[in-house]
Amino acid sequence: MKAAQHPEEAAKFVANDARAHWHDQALWFVREKRDRMAVSLPEWEELRNTASQIKLHTVSRMADYLEEFERNATKLGAVVHWAKDADEHNQIVLSLLQKIGAKHIVKSKSMLTEECHLNPFLQEHGIEVVDTDLGERIVQLRDEAPSHIVLPAIHIKKEEVSETFHEHLHTEAGNNDPNYLTEAARNHLREKFVAADAGITGVNFAIAETGGLVVCTNEGNADLGVSLPKLHIACLGIEKLVPKAADLSVFLRLLARSATGQPITTYSSHFHGPRPGGELHIILVDNGRSNLMGSSQFRNSLKCIRCGACMNTCPVYRRSGGHSYGTTVPGPIGSILAPSRDSKQHKSLPFACTLCGSCTDVCPVKIDLHHELLEWRGEIRKRGQLPMSKTVPMKLTSWMMQSPWLFRFVGAVGRWFLRHLPRWAIYHGLNPWGKQREMPEAPKQSFRELYQIHESKKASDE
């Protein structure tokens, strides 16, 4: 996905006022479901604390646990590969597919393969890749990127899905019944599953103690995708590791409740080695994660379990859409991860935040997201990557704040403008954000005058 500056892309999204409000409400509905699930468990905060501690411990001993995982996975018959970056990951996948002459691939949801841009890479080499998650398949047919890591097609209305399916799957024109569209997708994907030469999955959790993998889905597409072909390629970032099988009970209780507001994913599939007569290849990918591990400021972001809860609650994400971030993982966590790989390209993302702290409040592994975003703002300033549109106003504001008389003068001028400028000069089409944040009219009296009136009224009442 081509990176873009968030303010410009967000302005395009909010220009469609009706869609922006619909998108906002759709995500807030998921956030409310998450809240109902959280309050239903008395031990919710204890689970969050435990998950956070497990992840912190794992990150502190990552090298040891990675080696333990490799040993145990190899004992089970899997082949473990190591990839330092996206290019190496893609080359490993390609070599495995070319080795068996694979031309048709089915793939379950994997944000890592999106991060590595695996689909276009394989297509350039003549290999068909079909995303089998329903939301992922919808955006793939529309030649779009996912806008959310759990709800990839959340930005698309059912009427638009109907048009897409009519064009590509030859469904009935104008029929936007969800059951009808889902059945059409199911029949379409069954043909792809049967014809597949290999299956690729992401991984939600990798267990160092056993060498096993856990893949969570709601549609069962990962199971179907790797049950028929002989070759299963599992791609995971190194942060997906957990030390023990017993740790899974903590994360599985948190993941679905935080992501979609359901008690558990419909399918939590465990893979311990290849199926009889098959091959299992596991690719452990770094792609910048070791750099985060070495940073005391941003190490906590490696605790992320990719639930998407921070996106569902973020007022900026909900009102600007996932594509405005120009990165595979959008929202608060993406605004931390993307600059860690290329701060110059993604310099606007840490500022796509109100610092309200709602993301930190809902994170199931207690990542201090808004604090890390604030840290990234300072880091980008230190690297000299802030545009003049931010540096000059801040310098002027700093100069004003250091002078009491100048502060009072600017305040008086501001009050005058609020009283006398017509509303169209403040709230207009060139200021879409202001349109949704209308302030009340400035009071006729100053604060001092209002206070004196209040005090005199209080005295008369006594």
Coordinates of C-alpha atoms in Angstrom, one line a residue:
M1 CA 0.0 0.0 0.0
K2 CA 1.3 3.4 -0.9
A3 CA 1.9 5.5 2.2
A4 CA 0.3 8.9 2.3
Q5 CA 0.1 11.7 4.8
H6 CA -2.9 11.1 7.1
P7 CA -4.4 14.6 7.2
E8 CA -4.9 14.8 3.4
E9 CA -6.3 11.2 3.2
A10 CA -8.6 11.8 6.2
A11 CA -10.0 14.9 4.7
K12 CA -11.1 12.9 1.6
F13 CA -12.8 10.4 3.9
V14 CA -14.7 12.9 6.0
A15 CA -15.8 14.8 2.9
N16 CA -18.5 12.2 2.6
D17 CA -20.3 13.1 5.8
A18 CA -22.9 10.3 5.7
R19 CA -20.3 7.6 5.2
A20 CA -18.0 9.0 7.9
H21 CA -20.9 8.9 10.4
W22 CA -21.9 5.4 9.3
H23 CA -18.3 4.1 9.7
D24 CA -18.1 5.7 13.1
Q25 CA -21.3 4.1 14.3
A26 CA -20.4 0.7 12.9
L27 CA -17.2 0.6 14.8
W28 CA -18.7 2.0 18.0
F29 CA -21.2 -0.8 17.9
V30 CA -18.3 -3.3 18.1
R31 CA -16.7 -1.3 20.9
E32 CA -19.9 -1.5 22.9
K33 CA -20.1 -5.3 22.4
R34 CA -16.5 -5.5 23.7
D35 CA -17.5 -3.5 26.8
R36 CA -20.5 -5.8 27.6
M37 CA -18.2 -8.8 27.4
A38 CA -15.6 -7.2 29.6
V39 CA -18.0 -6.4 32.4
S40 CA -19.4 -9.9 32.3
L41 CA -16.1 -11.3 33.6
P42 CA -15.2 -10.3 37.1
E43 CA -11.6 -11.4 36.5
W44 CA -11.3 -9.2 33.3
E45 CA -8.6 -6.8 34.7
E46 CA -6.7 -9.8 36.2
L47 CA -6.7 -11.4 32.8
R48 CA -5.3 -8.2 31.2
N49 CA -2.6 -7.9 33.8
T50 CA -1.6 -11.5 33.4
A51 CA -1.5 -11.3 29.6
S52 CA 0.6 -8.1 29.8
Q53 CA 3.1 -9.8 32.2
I54 CA 3.3 -12.9 30.0
K55 CA 4.1 -10.8 26.9
L56 CA 6.6 -8.7 28.7
H57 CA 8.4 -11.8 30.0
T58 CA 8.4 -13.3 26.5
V59 CA 9.8 -10.2 24.9
S60 CA 12.6 -10.1 27.5
R61 CA 13.6 -13.7 26.6
M62 CA 12.6 -13.7 23.0
A63 CA 15.8 -15.3 21.6
D64 CA 15.5 -18.2 24.1
Y65 CA 11.9 -18.9 23.4
L66 CA 12.4 -18.7 19.6
E67 CA 15.1 -21.4 19.8
E68 CA 12.9 -23.5 22.0
F69 CA 10.0 -23.2 19.6
E70 CA 12.2 -24.2 16.7
R71 CA 13.5 -27.3 18.5
N72 CA 10.0 -28.4 19.5
A73 CA 8.4 -27.6 16.1
T74 CA 11.2 -29.5 14.3
K75 CA 10.6 -32.6 16.6
L76 CA 7.0 -32.5 15.5
G77 CA 8.0 -32.7 11.8
A78 CA 7.7 -29.1 10.8
V79 CA 10.4 -27.2 8.9
V80 CA 11.2 -23.8 10.5
H81 CA 12.5 -20.9 8.3
W82 CA 13.9 -17.6 9.5
A83 CA 13.3 -14.3 7.5
K84 CA 14.9 -11.1 8.5
D85 CA 12.6 -8.9 6.4
A86 CA 9.7 -8.9 4.0
D87 CA 11.8 -9.7 0.9
E88 CA 13.3 -12.8 2.5
H89 CA 9.9 -14.0 3.7
N90 CA 8.5 -13.7 0.2
Q91 CA 11.4 -15.5 -1.4
I92 CA 11.0 -18.4 1.0
V93 CA 7.3 -18.7 0.2
L94 CA 8.0 -18.5 -3.5
S95 CA 10.7 -21.2 -3.4
L96 CA 8.4 -23.6 -1.4
L97 CA 5.6 -23.1 -3.9
Q98 CA 7.9 -23.5 -7.0
K99 CA 9.4 -26.6 -5.5
I100 CA 6.0 -28.4 -5.9
G101 CA 4.9 -26.5 -9.0
A102 CA 2.0 -24.8 -7.2
K103 CA -0.1 -22.4 -9.2
H104 CA -3.2 -22.0 -7.1
I105 CA -3.0 -20.9 -3.5
V106 CA -5.6 -20.4 -0.8
K107 CA -4.8 -18.1 2.1
S108 CA -6.5 -17.4 5.4
K109 CA -6.3 -13.9 7.0
S110 CA -2.7 -12.9 7.7
M111 CA -1.7 -9.4 8.4
L112 CA 1.9 -10.4 8.2
T113 CA 1.6 -11.4 4.6
E114 CA -0.2 -8.1 4.0
E115 CA 2.7 -6.4 5.7
C116 CA 5.1 -8.2 3.4
H117 CA 2.9 -7.6 0.3
L118 CA 3.0 -11.3 -0.5
N119 CA 0.0 -11.4 -2.8
P120 CA 1.3 -9.1 -5.5
F121 CA 4.7 -10.7 -5.3
L122 CA 3.3 -14.2 -6.0
Q123 CA 1.0 -12.9 -8.7
E124 CA 4.0 -11.4 -10.5
H125 CA 5.4 -14.9 -10.6
G126 CA 2.3 -16.4 -12.1
I127 CA 0.7 -17.8 -8.9
E128 CA -3.0 -17.2 -8.1
V129 CA -3.6 -16.2 -4.5
V130 CA -7.1 -16.3 -3.2
D131 CA -7.9 -14.8 0.2
T132 CA -10.5 -17.1 1.8
D133 CA -11.7 -14.9 4.7
L134 CA -14.9 -13.3 3.5
G135 CA -14.0 -9.8 4.3
E136 CA -10.5 -10.2 2.8
R137 CA -12.0 -11.8 -0.4
I138 CA -14.4 -8.8 -0.8
V139 CA -11.6 -6.3 -0.7
Q140 CA -9.4 -8.5 -2.9
L141 CA -12.1 -8.6 -5.6
R142 CA -12.4 -4.8 -5.3
D143 CA -8.6 -4.5 -5.6
E144 CA -8.4 -2.7 -2.3
A145 CA -6.4 -3.2 0.8
P146 CA -8.0 -4.2 4.1
S147 CA -9.0 -1.1 6.2
H148 CA -9.1 -3.0 9.5
I149 CA -7.0 -5.9 10.8
V150 CA -10.1 -7.9 12.1
L151 CA -12.9 -6.4 10.0
P152 CA -11.1 -5.9 6.7
A153 CA -14.3 -4.8 4.8
I154 CA -15.8 -2.6 7.5
H155 CA -15.7 0.4 5.2
I156 CA -17.8 -1.3 2.5
K157 CA -21.6 -1.3 2.6
K158 CA -23.7 -4.3 1.7
E159 CA -25.0 -2.6 -1.5
E160 CA -21.4 -2.2 -2.7
V161 CA -20.7 -5.8 -1.9
S162 CA -23.7 -6.8 -4.0
E163 CA -22.3 -4.8 -6.9
T164 CA -18.8 -6.4 -6.5
F165 CA -20.3 -9.9 -6.4
H166 CA -22.5 -9.2 -9.4
E167 CA -19.4 -8.1 -11.4
H168 CA -17.1 -10.9 -10.3
L169 CA -19.3 -13.8 -9.1
H170 CA -22.3 -13.1 -11.4
T171 CA -24.8 -12.9 -8.6
E172 CA -28.2 -11.4 -9.1
A173 CA -28.0 -7.6 -9.7
G174 CA -29.3 -5.5 -6.9
N175 CA -29.7 -8.4 -4.4
N176 CA -28.0 -7.2 -1.3
D177 CA -29.4 -9.8 1.1
P178 CA -26.5 -10.8 3.4
N179 CA -27.5 -14.5 3.5
Y180 CA -27.7 -14.6 -0.3
L181 CA -24.3 -12.9 -0.7
T182 CA -22.6 -15.1 1.9
E183 CA -23.9 -18.3 0.2
A184 CA -22.6 -17.0 -3.1
A185 CA -19.2 -16.4 -1.6
R186 CA -19.2 -19.8 0.1
N187 CA -19.9 -21.6 -3.2
H188 CA -17.2 -19.5 -5.0
L189 CA -14.6 -20.3 -2.3
R190 CA -15.4 -24.0 -2.2
E191 CA -14.2 -24.3 -5.8
K192 CA -11.0 -22.5 -4.9
F193 CA -10.4 -24.8 -1.9
V194 CA -10.7 -27.9 -4.0
A195 CA -8.4 -26.6 -6.7
A196 CA -5.7 -25.3 -4.3
D197 CA -2.1 -26.7 -4.6
A198 CA -1.1 -25.2 -1.2
G199 CA -2.5 -23.4 1.8
I200 CA -1.1 -20.4 3.6
T201 CA -2.2 -19.2 7.0
G202 CA -1.3 -16.6 9.5
V203 CA -0.7 -17.5 13.1
N204 CA -2.3 -16.0 16.2
F205 CA -0.1 -17.8 18.8
A206 CA 3.0 -20.0 18.6
I207 CA 3.8 -22.0 21.7
A208 CA 7.5 -22.4 22.6
E209 CA 6.9 -25.3 25.0
T210 CA 5.2 -27.5 22.4
G211 CA 6.2 -26.1 19.0
G212 CA 2.5 -25.9 18.1
L213 CA 0.6 -23.2 16.3
V214 CA -2.9 -21.7 17.0
V215 CA -5.0 -20.1 14.3
C216 CA -8.2 -18.4 15.3
T217 CA -11.0 -17.8 12.7
N218 CA -14.8 -17.4 12.7
E219 CA -15.3 -19.0 9.3
G220 CA -13.2 -22.2 9.4
N221 CA -11.5 -21.1 6.2
A222 CA -8.0 -21.8 7.7
D223 CA -8.9 -25.4 8.4
L224 CA -10.3 -26.0 5.0
G225 CA -7.4 -24.2 3.3
V226 CA -4.8 -26.5 4.8
S227 CA -6.8 -29.8 5.0
L228 CA -6.9 -30.5 1.3
P229 CA -3.5 -29.5 -0.1
K230 CA -0.4 -31.3 1.1
L231 CA 1.6 -28.1 1.7
H232 CA 0.8 -25.8 4.6
I233 CA 2.9 -22.6 5.0
A234 CA 2.4 -20.8 8.3
C235 CA 3.7 -17.2 8.4
L236 CA 4.1 -15.4 11.7
G237 CA 5.9 -12.4 13.2
I238 CA 8.2 -13.3 16.1
E239 CA 6.1 -11.4 18.5
K240 CA 3.3 -14.1 18.3
L241 CA 5.3 -16.4 20.6
V242 CA 4.0 -17.4 24.0
P243 CA 6.0 -19.6 26.4
K244 CA 3.6 -22.3 27.5
A245 CA 0.4 -24.0 26.4
A246 CA -1.3 -22.9 29.7
D247 CA -0.8 -19.3 28.6
L248 CA -3.3 -19.8 25.8
S249 CA -6.3 -19.8 28.2
V250 CA -5.5 -16.2 29.1
F251 CA -5.1 -14.9 25.5
L252 CA -8.0 -16.9 24.0
R253 CA -10.4 -15.4 26.6
L254 CA -9.2 -11.9 25.8
L255 CA -8.8 -12.0 22.0
A256 CA -12.3 -12.5 20.7
R257 CA -13.9 -10.4 23.5
S258 CA -11.7 -7.5 22.6
A259 CA -11.9 -7.9 18.9
T260 CA -15.5 -8.6 18.1
G261 CA -17.3 -8.8 21.4
Q262 CA -17.8 -12.6 21.3
P263 CA -16.8 -15.1 24.1
I264 CA -14.3 -16.9 21.8
T265 CA -13.6 -17.3 18.1
T266 CA -15.7 -20.0 16.4
Y267 CA -12.6 -22.0 15.5
S268 CA -9.4 -22.1 17.5
S269 CA -7.4 -24.5 15.5
H270 CA -4.2 -26.2 16.9
F271 CA -1.5 -27.5 14.5
H272 CA 1.2 -29.7 15.9
G273 CA 3.4 -30.8 13.0
P274 CA 2.2 -31.6 9.4
R275 CA -0.8 -33.8 8.7
P276 CA 0.0 -37.4 7.6
G277 CA 1.6 -37.3 4.2
G278 CA 1.8 -33.5 4.2
E279 CA 4.4 -30.8 4.9
L280 CA 4.3 -27.9 7.4
H281 CA 6.7 -25.0 6.9
I282 CA 6.8 -22.3 9.5
I283 CA 8.3 -18.9 8.6
L284 CA 9.4 -16.7 11.5
V285 CA 9.7 -13.1 10.4
D286 CA 11.5 -10.2 12.0
N287 CA 11.0 -7.3 9.6
G288 CA 11.9 -4.6 12.1
R289 CA 10.6 -6.2 15.3
S290 CA 14.1 -6.7 16.8
N291 CA 14.6 -2.9 16.5
L292 CA 11.5 -2.4 18.6
M293 CA 12.7 -5.0 21.1
G294 CA 15.8 -2.9 21.6
S295 CA 13.9 0.3 22.3
S296 CA 12.8 0.9 25.9
Q297 CA 10.3 3.5 24.6
F298 CA 8.4 1.3 22.1
R299 CA 9.1 -2.3 23.3
N300 CA 5.6 -2.6 24.8
S301 CA 4.1 -2.4 21.3
L302 CA 5.4 -6.0 20.7
K303 CA 2.8 -7.2 23.2
C304 CA 0.0 -6.6 20.6
I305 CA -2.2 -9.6 19.9
R306 CA -3.8 -7.9 16.8
C307 CA -7.4 -7.7 18.2
G308 CA -8.2 -4.3 16.7
A309 CA -9.8 -3.0 19.9
C310 CA -7.8 0.2 19.8
M311 CA -9.2 0.9 16.3
N312 CA -12.8 0.3 17.3
T313 CA -12.5 2.9 20.0
C314 CA -10.2 5.5 18.5
P315 CA -12.2 8.7 17.5
V316 CA -9.7 9.5 14.8
Y317 CA -9.7 6.0 13.2
R318 CA -13.5 5.8 13.4
R319 CA -13.9 9.1 11.6
S320 CA -11.1 8.9 9.1
G321 CA -11.1 5.3 8.0
G322 CA -8.3 2.7 7.9
H323 CA -7.0 3.6 4.4
S324 CA -6.2 7.1 5.4
Y325 CA -3.2 5.7 7.4
G326 CA -1.5 4.3 4.3
T327 CA -0.1 1.3 6.2
T328 CA -1.1 -2.4 6.7
V329 CA -1.9 -2.0 10.4
P330 CA -3.9 1.3 10.9
G331 CA -5.2 3.0 14.0
P332 CA -3.2 3.6 17.2
I333 CA -1.0 0.5 17.2
G334 CA -0.3 1.0 13.5
S335 CA 0.7 4.6 14.2
I336 CA 3.4 3.2 16.5
L337 CA 4.6 0.2 14.4
A338 CA 4.8 2.0 11.0
P339 CA 7.2 4.8 12.1
S340 CA 9.4 2.2 13.7
R341 CA 10.0 0.8 10.1
D342 CA 10.1 4.2 8.3
S343 CA 9.6 7.3 10.4
K344 CA 10.1 9.7 7.5
Q345 CA 7.4 8.0 5.3
H346 CA 4.9 7.7 8.2
K347 CA 5.8 10.9 10.1
S348 CA 2.2 12.1 10.2
L349 CA 0.7 9.0 11.9
P350 CA 1.7 9.7 15.6
F351 CA -0.3 13.0 15.2
A352 CA -3.4 11.1 14.1
C353 CA -4.4 10.9 17.7
T354 CA -6.2 13.1 20.3
L355 CA -4.2 11.5 23.2
C356 CA -7.6 10.7 24.8
G357 CA -6.2 7.4 26.1
S358 CA -9.2 5.3 25.1
C359 CA -7.0 2.9 23.1
T360 CA -4.9 2.3 26.2
D361 CA -8.0 1.7 28.3
V362 CA -9.3 -1.1 26.0
C363 CA -6.0 -2.8 25.1
P364 CA -6.2 -6.4 26.4
V365 CA -2.5 -6.6 27.0
K366 CA -2.2 -3.1 28.5
I367 CA 0.0 -1.4 25.9
D368 CA 0.4 2.3 26.9
L369 CA -0.6 3.3 23.3
H370 CA -1.2 7.0 23.8
H371 CA 2.0 7.4 25.7
E372 CA 4.0 5.7 23.0
L373 CA 2.3 7.9 20.4
L374 CA 3.3 11.0 22.4
E375 CA 6.9 9.6 22.5
W376 CA 6.9 9.2 18.8
R377 CA 5.9 12.8 18.3
G378 CA 9.0 13.8 20.2
E379 CA 11.1 11.3 18.3
I380 CA 10.0 12.7 15.0
R381 CA 10.8 16.2 16.1
K382 CA 14.3 15.1 17.2
R383 CA 14.9 13.5 13.8
G384 CA 14.0 16.8 12.1
Q385 CA 11.0 15.3 10.2
L386 CA 8.3 17.7 11.4
P387 CA 6.9 19.9 8.6
M388 CA 7.1 23.7 9.0
S389 CA 3.4 23.8 9.3
K390 CA 3.9 22.2 12.8
T391 CA 7.3 23.6 13.9
V392 CA 6.6 27.3 13.2
P393 CA 3.2 27.5 15.0
M394 CA 4.7 25.6 18.0
K395 CA 7.6 28.0 18.2
L396 CA 5.3 31.0 18.0
T397 CA 3.1 29.5 20.7
S398 CA 6.1 28.8 22.9
W399 CA 7.2 32.4 22.5
M400 CA 3.7 33.7 23.3
M401 CA 3.3 31.4 26.4
Q402 CA 6.5 32.8 27.9
S403 CA 5.2 36.4 27.9
P404 CA 2.2 37.1 30.2
W405 CA 1.3 40.4 28.4
L406 CA 1.5 38.8 25.0
F407 CA -0.6 35.9 26.2
R408 CA -3.3 38.3 27.4
F409 CA -3.2 40.3 24.2
V410 CA -3.6 37.2 21.9
G411 CA -6.4 36.0 24.1
A412 CA -8.2 39.3 23.8
V413 CA -7.8 39.3 20.0
G414 CA -9.1 35.7 19.9
R415 CA -12.2 36.6 21.9
W416 CA -12.9 39.5 19.6
F417 CA -12.6 37.3 16.5
L418 CA -15.0 34.7 18.0
R419 CA -17.5 37.4 18.7
H420 CA -17.4 39.1 15.4
L421 CA -16.4 36.6 12.7
P422 CA -19.4 35.1 10.8
R423 CA -19.8 31.4 11.3
W424 CA -19.2 30.6 7.6
A425 CA -15.7 31.9 8.0
I426 CA -15.0 29.3 10.7
Y427 CA -17.1 26.3 9.7
H428 CA -16.9 25.7 5.9
G429 CA -16.1 23.0 3.3
L430 CA -12.4 23.6 3.6
N431 CA -12.5 22.8 7.3
P432 CA -14.3 19.4 7.6
W433 CA -12.9 18.7 11.0
G434 CA -14.2 22.0 12.3
K435 CA -17.6 21.2 10.9
Q436 CA -17.9 18.3 13.3
R437 CA -16.5 20.2 16.3
E438 CA -18.6 23.4 16.4
M439 CA -18.0 25.4 19.5
P440 CA -20.7 27.4 21.3
E441 CA -20.9 31.1 20.6
A442 CA -18.5 33.2 22.7
P443 CA -20.1 34.7 25.8
K444 CA -21.0 38.4 25.7
Q445 CA -19.2 39.0 29.0
S446 CA -15.6 38.1 30.0
F447 CA -15.0 35.4 32.5
R448 CA -14.3 38.0 35.2
E449 CA -17.6 39.7 34.5
L450 CA -19.5 36.4 34.6
Y451 CA -17.8 35.5 37.9
Q452 CA -18.8 38.8 39.5
I453 CA -22.4 38.3 38.3
H454 CA -22.4 34.8 39.8
E455 CA -21.0 36.0 43.1
S456 CA -23.4 38.9 43.4
K457 CA -26.4 36.6 42.7
K458 CA -25.0 34.2 45.3
A459 CA -24.8 36.9 47.9
S460 CA -28.4 38.2 47.2
D461 CA -29.7 34.6 47.6
E462 CA -28.1 34.3 51.0

